[in-house]
Structure formats: structure tokens, C-alpha cells
Amino acid sequence: MRPHRKALRTTAVGAGSAALVAAGTLTTAPAAHAAPPSVRFVDIAGDGGTTLKANVVTPSGADGPRRHPLIVLPTSWATPQIEYLAQAQRLADSGYVVVTYNVRGFWQSGGHIEVAGPPDIADASRVIDWALAHTPADPGKVGMAGVSYGAGISLLTAAHDERVKAVAALSGWADLIDSIYSGRTQHAQAAALLQGAGGVTGRPSAELQEVLRHFFASDLDKEDEMLAWGKKRSPASYVDRINDHGTAVMLANAWGDTVFPPNQYADFYEKLTGPKRLQLRPGDHATAEATGLLGLPNDVWTDTGRWFDHHLKGEDNGVDREQPVRLRSRSGGGYEGYPDWKSVAATERKIALGGTTTIAANVNSGADGGIVLLSSVLDQIARLPPVASIPLLPRRWAAVWQSGKYPTAQRVRGTARLHTTLTPTKESGTLVAYLYDVGPLGLGKLVSNAPYTFHGRTPGKPFGVDLELFSTAYDVPAGHRLALVVDTVDPLYIEHNPSGARLTFSSPANDPSYVSIPLREQ
């Protein structure tokens, strides 16, 4: 590392530490004369002796024989070790020993970025070992939590280390491939964001650099290797281990997460058999947790505390009696509770995609999913999702189907599914499907979208396409329509349409095309 870059990182960490310690002391002290939690910065030897920069926050007066529940917080991607300091102090106020550490490869920690590979999992276990040896932590009451990268590492560690009794995984992933390569399509903006941030704040491993090179180059000869690399780093690959351990798992994510879309979390949640909770709300990647990291009131972090209080302390706070699936609509309102994910959509209503429509590829029709982070944040704050004028979309490059006007509000909940028959003129191609809420003037607000890529198809030969759009919760007002739009180019994704390609969508009598809309009970 060049000296000026290292100095810059050290200065940033120091300044941020001072600010967060001061803020945390002011916002988390339980009473005017109560002593604040003890905060100290330490080095912990991770796997292979790699130095992990960490901080330890212990409850006030925790110097006697009493043991306290332990919570370990790995940092998010590209974020320094002070990330969780405000929440760590809140947890310490509640009686927890908290160890937060900078994951390997980032900032002042040693090693290289392994993307939640085996060294990262081993590091987390070494941090637990260190905490049990050097703090008044209870070995029978260990929890882990984190945002984004920290969430993924927490889930993976729970699968490999049975000492972890409870996890809160916030804005994380369960299936890495289904997150950034869903529909066999590279999520280009999301991957570029991670690559750029990792290069500035850390040291990518040679393996990571090679994987990203093949990813952006669309090297199909390396696809199987990439899939195996991602599977090794996906908690969904180890769900049976988590179930065997009986780990209590809380999952929280945002509907508009452009890095880790909510579908993969919902699928993972359904496979868990132990105590579990799924919370989904408006926003983008890690935006729902952001205010809590500054020490401000935040419902995600409040529920995280309640989750640990029940499953590590044994408090009867009612969290186990609440409906385990909790959703907030992007259109406003409070949380809705459901007994499980499949109950979110009480019914489904199909929109027929009749006729035969041909579109030319390689041109953005004007329908797209917006910009990574920015678009969903605008939706979260101001309810301004990406929009398109449906009547003005050029039919040469966009296929459009619309429902009739709805006499009552339609509460879309869950996962819309597209089924159609596609005939390409080339062996490879990409399509992107969008679901819009269309008002009286034809302005469409984006409800959901998803990409789909195919390779090795016979030109001129039709085949069936089944595509799940990204899960969402959205209320379509009475008098509006829903529209399905399909085109071939979106800045969020890498497209695989050869020059001059055309796609034809048809609806055979024996296999009609449709989009199925999941609806909450009216």
C-alpha cells in the first residue's frame, strides 16, 4: 500500500472514531449520571495470524465475575471498524459485550478481500475465541449481526460455528449468484459499485480480481467456475447446517435493494426451520439501517436488539409471538404481519399477454430500472420510483401489454411471474421485464423488474420463458392499470443481444402467455 493512501485511511478512521464515540456517549447514555460503556480499540489475530482491527465495547461495571452475552459485528464492504460504534454502545448499555471488527482486506486490517470466503469465516470464529478469552463474554450466549457484507459473513459463520446462537442479517445476501447474476444476467452497476469501493478502501485478492474480470467480460467458458465460487460464499448452500444448529435468524432487507434483491432472502427464509423472522421495507441497499448507524432512532436496529434480547438473554419481550414475516408497502402505511412468506399473496391475478409482438434489440426504449442506489432511495424518501410514459414507449424496441382499469386499489404483495414463449433470431440474447403502475395520463411508475439472458438457443425456434420479477409491496390506486413492458437494454445490467437481433413474443393456444400478479387479500 502506498504511504499516503495508508495515512489517509488512518486519519479517516481516527476522525470518525472520535466523532462516533462522542455522538454515541451523548445519545446512548441511559441516565444523566450513569457511566458510559467502556470502549477500547484492539488488534485481533485472525485466520493465519492476519491482523484484524477491532473495537470492544463492554457494559459499565463489567469487571466482576458476571458473564454477559456476546455480539460480534463484522463490518460492511469498504466500511471502517467504527461503523457500528453507536449501536455497539446501545447494545452495551443493554448488557452485551460487543466486538466489532474490520474484515480482512479492508482499511487497516491485514490480508486481502476474500468476499466472505473460508478465511473470512475462520476470522469470525477467531474473533469469538478472542472475545471469550479476553472479555467477560458468556460462551453459551453468542450472537452475530451486520449490514451487507457483515450480514453475509454472520450467516456463513452461523453455518460453520455452532456457538453462534442468534443472527441478525441486515441488507445481506443468502444466494450471492442470485443476487448479482440473477436471470443469468450480470448486474453491472451493482458489481461495479462493489469493485470500485473495494479497490479504493481495500486490497482485492487475486482470485476476486480474476472472477470480476471474467464476470464483466461475459466469459461463458468460466461461468461454471464463477457459479462454484459464488455457491461457496452463499449461506443458502449451508442452510441445513444452520437448521441443525437451531440458530435464530432474523433477516431484514429493502424492496429496492439493487445489490441484494429481496427474492433470494425470501427463498432462504422459507428453508429455515429454526426461529426466524423476515422484515422487508422500502429503500435500497443498507438505506433502512443507515440512521441507526448514526445513533438515531431506527426500527431495524430496535428489532435487532429485541431479537437478541429474546434469543440470547431469554427476555419475554413478545418478539416470538409476533407474525414472523413483517412488510411495509412502498406506498406507505405501517407494518403488515404474515405467518409465512407464502401467505403474503392471498391470491394471484393474471394479465394475459396475447398476440404476437416482435421487438428489435440493442436500444434502450426508455423503460429501465433506474440508477443503482439513487432510484430506490428516491422511492423510499419521496415515493418517486423510475417512471416512463407508457403510450410514448417506441413499440419497435418495447413490447407493451396493459390490464384494464382497476375499480379498486390493488395491493401487490410478493413476486410477480412472467410466462411467455420467445422466438429469437440469434442464439443469445437478453430481455428485461418491467411492471408499471399506469395512471390516467399514461405515466407509469415502476413496480418491479428483472432481467433474463439466454445462450445456446436455436435461432427461429421458440422456447418457454419463466421469469420471477423482484419481490415488492406496492398499492396500485383505483382507476389505474398495470402494464408489463419488455425491452432489451437496461443500464443496470449487461446485455447479450448480438447486433441486429430481434425477439418475438407469442401466446400459443396450448400455452398462453401471462404475467401473474400477487395480491394481498382485498
XYZ file of C-alpha atoms in Angstrom:
522
model
C 0.000 0.000 0.000
C 1.317 3.432 -0.829
C 2.151 5.569 2.290
C -0.200 8.471 1.523
C -3.122 6.080 0.987
C -2.454 4.358 4.311
C -2.198 7.700 6.090
C -5.473 8.829 4.573
C -7.228 5.709 5.856
C -5.725 6.110 9.337
C -6.776 9.750 9.534
C -10.291 8.954 8.389
C -10.671 6.180 10.937
C -9.339 8.338 13.740
C -11.585 11.290 12.980
C -14.612 9.100 12.563
C -13.869 7.250 15.773
C -13.738 10.453 17.771
C -16.979 11.693 16.270
C -18.867 8.469 16.823
C -17.588 7.982 20.355
C -18.723 11.500 21.209
C -22.077 11.066 19.491
C -22.627 7.657 20.999
C -21.866 8.898 24.507
C -24.393 11.707 24.108
C -27.171 9.623 22.555
C -26.893 6.290 24.340
C -26.172 7.083 27.990
C -29.035 5.517 29.998
C -29.099 8.209 32.650
C -27.506 11.556 33.325
C -25.056 10.191 35.930
C -24.584 6.647 34.583
C -21.128 5.678 33.423
C -20.887 5.092 29.677
C -19.837 1.709 28.306
C -16.120 1.039 28.050
C -14.696 1.358 24.517
C -11.245 0.148 23.538
C -9.524 -0.452 20.218
C -7.633 -3.712 19.854
C -5.854 -5.932 17.345
C -7.157 -9.491 16.985
C -5.256 -12.269 15.233
C -7.497 -13.743 12.569
C -7.000 -16.823 10.427
C -3.335 -17.400 9.645
C -2.352 -14.612 12.045
C -3.886 -11.858 9.891
C -4.364 -8.695 11.965
C -7.975 -7.603 12.327
C -8.573 -4.089 13.641
C -11.407 -4.171 16.161
C -13.106 -2.305 18.950
C -14.588 -3.768 22.101
C -17.485 -2.211 23.963
C -18.341 -3.621 27.369
C -21.163 -2.731 29.759
C -20.475 -0.271 32.534
C -19.101 -2.059 35.578
C -18.420 -5.308 33.707
C -15.285 -6.082 35.714
C -16.671 -8.693 38.084
C -17.282 -12.431 37.698
C -20.573 -11.994 35.830
C -20.671 -13.138 32.205
C -22.518 -11.160 29.538
C -23.992 -12.167 26.164
C -21.595 -11.540 23.286
C -22.430 -9.921 19.945
C -19.869 -9.875 17.120
C -20.316 -7.354 14.298
C -18.225 -7.761 11.099
C -18.068 -4.549 9.083
C -19.833 -3.828 5.817
C -17.995 -3.766 2.492
C -15.485 -0.880 2.350
C -16.501 0.410 5.795
C -14.072 1.052 8.707
C -14.307 -0.592 12.117
C -16.140 2.344 13.678
C -19.235 1.620 11.556
C -21.260 0.072 14.378
C -19.934 2.092 17.287
C -23.210 3.885 18.056
C -25.185 0.629 18.002
C -22.451 -1.199 19.891
C -22.763 1.319 22.704
C -26.542 0.898 22.757
C -26.145 -2.860 22.973
C -23.535 -2.497 25.718
C -25.962 -0.286 27.623
C -28.332 -3.251 27.459
C -25.774 -5.614 28.953
C -23.936 -7.047 25.956
C -20.241 -7.367 25.293
C -19.832 -6.175 21.706
C -16.863 -6.751 19.421
C -16.883 -5.059 16.039
C -14.032 -5.705 13.653
C -12.828 -4.639 10.243
C -12.989 -7.634 7.941
C -9.784 -8.730 6.257
C -8.606 -6.862 3.205
C -10.229 -3.537 4.133
C -8.814 -0.401 5.701
C -6.254 -1.160 8.430
C -6.944 -4.885 8.739
C -4.466 -7.195 7.045
C -4.940 -9.726 4.286
C -6.892 -9.441 1.065
C -10.587 -9.211 0.202
C -11.896 -12.788 0.010
C -15.636 -11.965 -0.408
C -16.823 -13.993 2.576
C -14.618 -16.922 1.637
C -13.260 -19.532 4.066
C -10.657 -17.136 5.574
C -13.432 -14.661 6.474
C -15.470 -17.377 8.181
C -12.390 -18.561 10.062
C -11.676 -14.934 11.069
C -15.120 -14.607 12.649
C -14.548 -17.736 14.737
C -11.151 -16.376 15.824
C -12.843 -13.144 16.932
C -15.286 -15.177 19.026
C -12.347 -17.115 20.511
C -10.599 -13.850 21.377
C -13.710 -12.321 22.953
C -14.320 -15.360 25.139
C -10.705 -15.255 26.308
C -10.335 -11.500 26.834
C -13.774 -10.157 27.821
C -16.498 -11.172 30.295
C -18.449 -12.824 27.455
C -20.693 -15.838 28.016
C -19.695 -18.750 25.712
C -23.255 -20.035 25.722
C -24.782 -16.741 24.517
C -23.065 -15.686 21.288
C -24.777 -13.678 18.563
C -23.651 -12.083 15.311
C -25.069 -9.256 13.240
C -24.075 -6.994 10.417
C -25.131 -4.874 7.486
C -24.477 -6.053 3.914
C -21.075 -7.790 3.889
C -21.287 -8.207 7.653
C -24.694 -9.849 7.258
C -23.386 -12.419 4.800
C -20.363 -13.247 6.961
C -22.619 -13.577 10.019
C -24.903 -16.103 8.294
C -21.967 -18.084 6.925
C -20.292 -18.162 10.328
C -23.507 -19.413 11.951
C -23.458 -22.299 9.472
C -19.863 -23.223 10.345
C -19.657 -22.348 14.063
C -22.389 -23.787 16.271
C -21.513 -21.379 19.083
C -23.471 -18.687 17.206
C -26.968 -18.934 18.677
C -28.625 -15.916 17.023
C -28.047 -13.796 13.913
C -29.466 -10.528 12.589
C -28.554 -10.250 8.904
C -29.425 -6.775 7.607
C -29.377 -5.948 3.877
C -27.334 -9.041 3.191
C -27.388 -11.977 0.843
C -28.308 -15.633 1.081
C -27.501 -16.504 -2.531
C -24.638 -14.481 -3.988
C -25.191 -15.649 -7.562
C -28.929 -14.983 -7.465
C -28.083 -11.501 -6.207
C -25.660 -10.221 -8.856
C -26.248 -12.770 -11.639
C -29.993 -13.382 -11.495
C -31.624 -14.481 -14.715
C -28.098 -15.373 -15.881
C -27.536 -11.635 -16.311
C -24.710 -9.593 -14.807
C -25.942 -6.815 -12.534
C -23.318 -4.447 -13.895
C -23.876 -1.306 -11.836
C -24.069 -3.204 -8.538
C -20.912 -5.200 -9.256
C -19.066 -2.094 -10.457
C -20.029 -0.263 -7.272
C -18.614 -3.083 -5.139
C -15.495 -3.346 -7.282
C -14.818 0.387 -7.131
C -15.379 0.709 -3.396
C -13.256 -2.362 -2.716
C -10.399 -1.025 -4.811
C -10.372 2.327 -3.015
C -10.663 1.080 0.575
C -9.124 -2.368 0.400
C -6.919 -4.903 -1.328
C -8.816 -7.302 -3.620
C -7.395 -10.807 -3.726
C -6.038 -12.206 -6.984
C -8.980 -14.630 -7.070
C -11.516 -11.816 -6.737
C -9.848 -9.803 -9.480
C -9.946 -12.806 -11.801
C -13.611 -13.546 -11.042
C -14.582 -9.936 -11.741
C -12.588 -9.897 -14.960
C -14.458 -12.935 -16.269
C -17.754 -11.553 -14.927
C -17.558 -8.262 -16.797
C -16.144 -9.936 -19.923
C -19.128 -12.322 -20.057
C -16.725 -15.254 -20.370
C -19.057 -18.245 -20.605
C -16.102 -20.640 -20.520
C -15.564 -19.511 -16.909
C -19.240 -19.466 -15.918
C -19.170 -22.785 -14.047
C -16.129 -21.650 -12.066
C -17.884 -18.392 -11.177
C -21.007 -20.252 -10.075
C -18.935 -22.547 -7.856
C -17.120 -19.527 -6.387
C -20.450 -17.892 -5.560
C -22.022 -21.047 -4.157
C -19.175 -21.440 -1.674
C -19.951 -17.922 -0.429
C -23.743 -18.309 -0.226
C -25.432 -19.059 3.119
C -28.186 -20.822 1.146
C -25.630 -23.541 0.359
C -25.375 -24.308 4.078
C -28.981 -23.872 5.216
C -29.073 -27.450 6.526
C -26.182 -26.668 8.881
C -27.930 -23.572 10.190
C -31.068 -25.630 10.752
C -29.086 -28.365 12.528
C -27.594 -25.735 14.839
C -31.040 -24.289 15.589
C -29.736 -20.756 15.067
C -32.332 -18.000 15.484
C -32.152 -15.984 12.250
C -33.567 -12.518 11.614
C -33.393 -11.295 8.000
C -34.076 -7.690 7.003
C -33.872 -6.134 3.573
C -35.357 -3.428 1.340
C -37.690 -3.926 -1.613
C -35.482 -1.877 -3.898
C -32.116 -3.326 -2.893
C -30.105 -3.050 -6.118
C -27.193 -5.099 -4.746
C -29.014 -7.959 -2.992
C -32.634 -8.102 -4.251
C -35.221 -9.417 -1.768
C -36.185 -12.600 -3.648
C -33.110 -14.521 -2.557
C -33.748 -13.622 1.113
C -37.389 -14.737 0.906
C -36.405 -18.064 -0.659
C -33.791 -18.621 2.052
C -36.251 -17.690 4.797
C -38.674 -20.374 3.637
C -35.954 -23.037 4.004
C -35.082 -22.130 7.585
C -36.661 -24.383 10.228
C -35.478 -22.723 13.437
C -36.674 -19.451 14.996
C -36.835 -16.932 12.173
C -38.068 -13.505 11.157
C -38.221 -11.698 7.797
C -38.627 -7.915 7.519
C -38.927 -6.087 4.195
C -39.458 -2.363 3.731
C -38.957 0.455 1.196
C -35.429 1.536 0.337
C -32.237 0.408 -1.337
C -29.098 -1.329 -0.196
C -28.437 -0.629 3.517
C -30.504 2.580 3.470
C -33.032 1.282 6.000
C -30.293 0.762 8.620
C -28.325 3.930 7.913
C -29.835 6.267 10.502
C -29.278 3.675 13.207
C -25.552 3.644 12.445
C -25.558 7.334 13.357
C -27.213 6.591 16.687
C -30.644 7.881 15.619
C -33.917 6.014 16.258
C -34.256 3.163 13.781
C -36.807 0.360 13.714
C -34.443 -2.176 12.122
C -31.897 -1.810 14.880
C -34.620 -1.707 17.529
C -35.944 -5.052 16.305
C -32.386 -6.392 16.153
C -31.993 -5.576 19.829
C -35.301 -7.234 20.661
C -34.268 -10.312 18.672
C -31.065 -10.700 20.682
C -32.770 -9.859 23.978
C -35.143 -12.780 23.491
C -32.797 -15.354 21.980
C -29.636 -14.578 23.967
C -30.969 -13.134 27.226
C -34.206 -15.099 27.322
C -36.360 -11.995 27.770
C -40.097 -12.454 27.263
C -40.498 -9.371 25.047
C -43.094 -10.837 22.676
C -40.881 -10.991 19.608
C -41.542 -14.726 19.338
C -45.316 -14.201 19.371
C -45.414 -11.609 16.583
C -46.126 -12.586 12.995
C -42.651 -13.560 11.730
C -42.994 -12.005 8.265
C -43.321 -8.231 8.514
C -43.678 -5.997 5.458
C -44.134 -2.310 4.777
C -45.614 -1.210 1.478
C -43.682 1.206 -0.706
C -46.940 3.181 -0.935
C -46.975 3.973 2.782
C -48.528 2.666 5.966
C -47.250 0.598 8.849
C -46.016 -2.948 9.058
C -48.201 -5.827 7.923
C -47.752 -9.191 9.607
C -47.971 -12.624 7.972
C -47.426 -16.144 9.331
C -45.092 -17.068 6.447
C -43.892 -15.852 3.063
C -46.414 -17.797 1.002
C -49.247 -16.074 2.880
C -48.115 -12.637 1.699
C -50.019 -13.083 -1.567
C -53.528 -14.318 -0.778
C -54.380 -14.586 -4.449
C -52.903 -14.111 -7.902
C -54.441 -12.356 -10.883
C -53.156 -12.978 -14.393
C -52.802 -10.381 -17.115
C -52.958 -12.095 -20.496
C -50.129 -11.295 -22.900
C -51.967 -12.050 -26.108
C -50.978 -11.713 -29.734
C -47.547 -11.820 -31.335
C -45.098 -8.974 -30.814
C -41.604 -8.542 -32.264
C -39.056 -6.053 -30.959
C -35.590 -5.091 -32.149
C -32.710 -5.387 -29.695
C -29.761 -3.168 -28.734
C -31.737 0.029 -27.959
C -32.945 1.326 -24.585
C -36.644 2.003 -25.144
C -36.886 4.427 -22.233
C -38.106 1.795 -19.794
C -35.371 0.973 -17.307
C -34.782 0.210 -13.648
C -33.089 3.498 -12.814
C -29.691 4.027 -11.183
C -28.197 1.803 -8.503
C -28.917 3.209 -5.007
C -30.254 6.577 -6.193
C -33.575 5.473 -7.685
C -34.738 3.328 -4.788
C -33.628 5.942 -2.249
C -35.870 8.468 -4.023
C -38.663 5.911 -3.839
C -38.009 5.389 -0.126
C -37.891 9.073 0.765
C -40.264 10.711 -1.710
C -42.110 7.768 -3.315
C -40.594 8.657 -6.674
C -39.653 5.412 -8.429
C -38.343 5.384 -12.017
C -41.076 6.457 -14.445
C -41.863 6.042 -18.140
C -44.603 7.356 -20.397
C -46.196 4.078 -21.461
C -48.021 5.470 -24.553
C -44.787 7.024 -25.825
C -42.580 3.951 -25.486
C -41.428 3.070 -29.034
C -43.056 -0.243 -29.933
C -40.172 -1.069 -32.232
C -37.976 -1.619 -29.147
C -40.530 -2.284 -26.401
C -43.341 -4.824 -26.134
C -46.241 -3.481 -24.063
C -49.311 -5.153 -22.572
C -51.791 -3.486 -20.206
C -54.576 -4.565 -17.888
C -57.925 -2.845 -17.789
C -58.562 -0.092 -15.257
C -58.948 -1.451 -11.747
C -62.143 -0.349 -9.969
C -60.479 -0.776 -6.557
C -56.937 -0.481 -5.238
C -54.727 -3.480 -5.979
C -52.317 -4.325 -3.162
C -49.426 -6.036 -4.916
C -47.517 -8.214 -2.447
C -44.798 -10.708 -3.234
C -43.356 -11.928 -6.515
C -44.860 -11.288 -9.961
C -44.106 -14.015 -12.510
C -43.800 -13.755 -16.269
C -44.521 -16.718 -18.537
C -44.166 -16.334 -22.292
C -42.951 -18.011 -25.475
C -39.907 -16.420 -27.059
C -38.511 -16.870 -30.567
C -35.066 -15.272 -31.097
C -33.202 -14.569 -34.290
C -29.837 -15.182 -32.590
C -28.568 -17.894 -30.262
C -28.020 -15.459 -27.362
C -29.999 -12.530 -26.031
C -31.214 -10.517 -23.061
C -34.619 -9.165 -22.181
C -35.706 -7.065 -19.216
C -39.282 -7.173 -17.937
C -40.850 -4.210 -16.113
C -44.142 -3.959 -14.253
C -45.599 -0.428 -14.152
C -48.435 1.263 -12.293
C -50.026 3.390 -15.036
C -52.069 6.468 -14.138
C -54.824 8.176 -16.159
C -52.312 10.208 -18.209
C -50.263 7.151 -19.132
C -47.343 7.850 -16.788
C -46.003 4.566 -15.453
C -44.317 4.210 -12.067
C -42.026 1.221 -11.768
C -43.391 -1.510 -9.534
C -40.775 -4.191 -10.263
C -38.380 -5.504 -12.891
C -35.961 -8.355 -13.608
C -33.528 -9.379 -16.365
C -33.305 -12.647 -18.297
C -30.480 -13.878 -20.519
C -30.281 -16.965 -22.724
C -27.423 -18.636 -24.574
C -27.169 -21.553 -26.963
C -30.679 -21.306 -28.401
C -31.536 -22.254 -31.975
C -32.448 -19.133 -33.984
C -36.062 -19.261 -35.154
C -37.039 -21.956 -32.664
C -39.491 -20.879 -29.901
C -38.922 -21.762 -26.253
C -40.672 -21.019 -22.988
C -39.506 -18.285 -20.617
C -40.397 -18.197 -16.930
C -39.082 -15.197 -15.025
C -39.647 -14.049 -11.457
C -39.642 -10.279 -11.072
C -38.094 -8.837 -7.926
C -40.465 -9.129 -4.973
C -42.214 -5.978 -3.808
C -45.133 -4.455 -1.909
C -46.932 -1.692 -3.784
C -50.513 -0.349 -3.809
C -51.948 0.398 -7.247
C -54.660 3.099 -6.845
C -58.206 2.585 -8.070
C -58.611 3.771 -11.667
C -55.036 2.835 -12.596
C -53.764 -0.014 -14.755
C -50.810 -2.370 -14.595
C -48.565 -2.622 -17.644
C -45.920 -5.169 -18.499
C -43.127 -3.780 -20.663
C -40.302 -5.859 -22.140
C -37.229 -4.430 -23.852
C -33.609 -5.491 -24.296
C -31.349 -2.832 -22.762
C -31.095 -1.505 -19.208
C -28.104 0.386 -17.722
C -28.343 -1.762 -14.578
C -27.402 -4.917 -16.469
C -25.016 -6.270 -19.089
C -26.993 -7.252 -22.187
C -26.143 -10.090 -24.550
C -28.030 -9.170 -27.715
C -25.991 -9.515 -30.928
C -26.255 -6.652 -33.385
C -29.464 -6.801 -35.389
C -31.146 -9.328 -33.091
C -34.940 -9.442 -32.782
C -37.139 -11.114 -30.188
C -40.670 -12.314 -30.900
C -43.150 -12.942 -28.083
C -46.163 -15.141 -28.769
C -49.018 -16.753 -26.868
C -49.797 -20.243 -28.224
C -53.320 -21.523 -27.616
C -51.997 -24.515 -25.702
C -49.564 -22.442 -23.621
C -50.843 -18.866 -23.252
C -48.527 -16.112 -22.095
C -49.272 -14.086 -18.975
C -47.852 -12.147 -16.071
C -49.173 -13.303 -12.695
C -49.713 -10.513 -10.161
C -49.562 -11.470 -6.444
C -52.216 -9.643 -4.426
C -52.888 -9.230 -0.754
C -56.398 -10.124 0.365
C -58.588 -7.153 -0.526
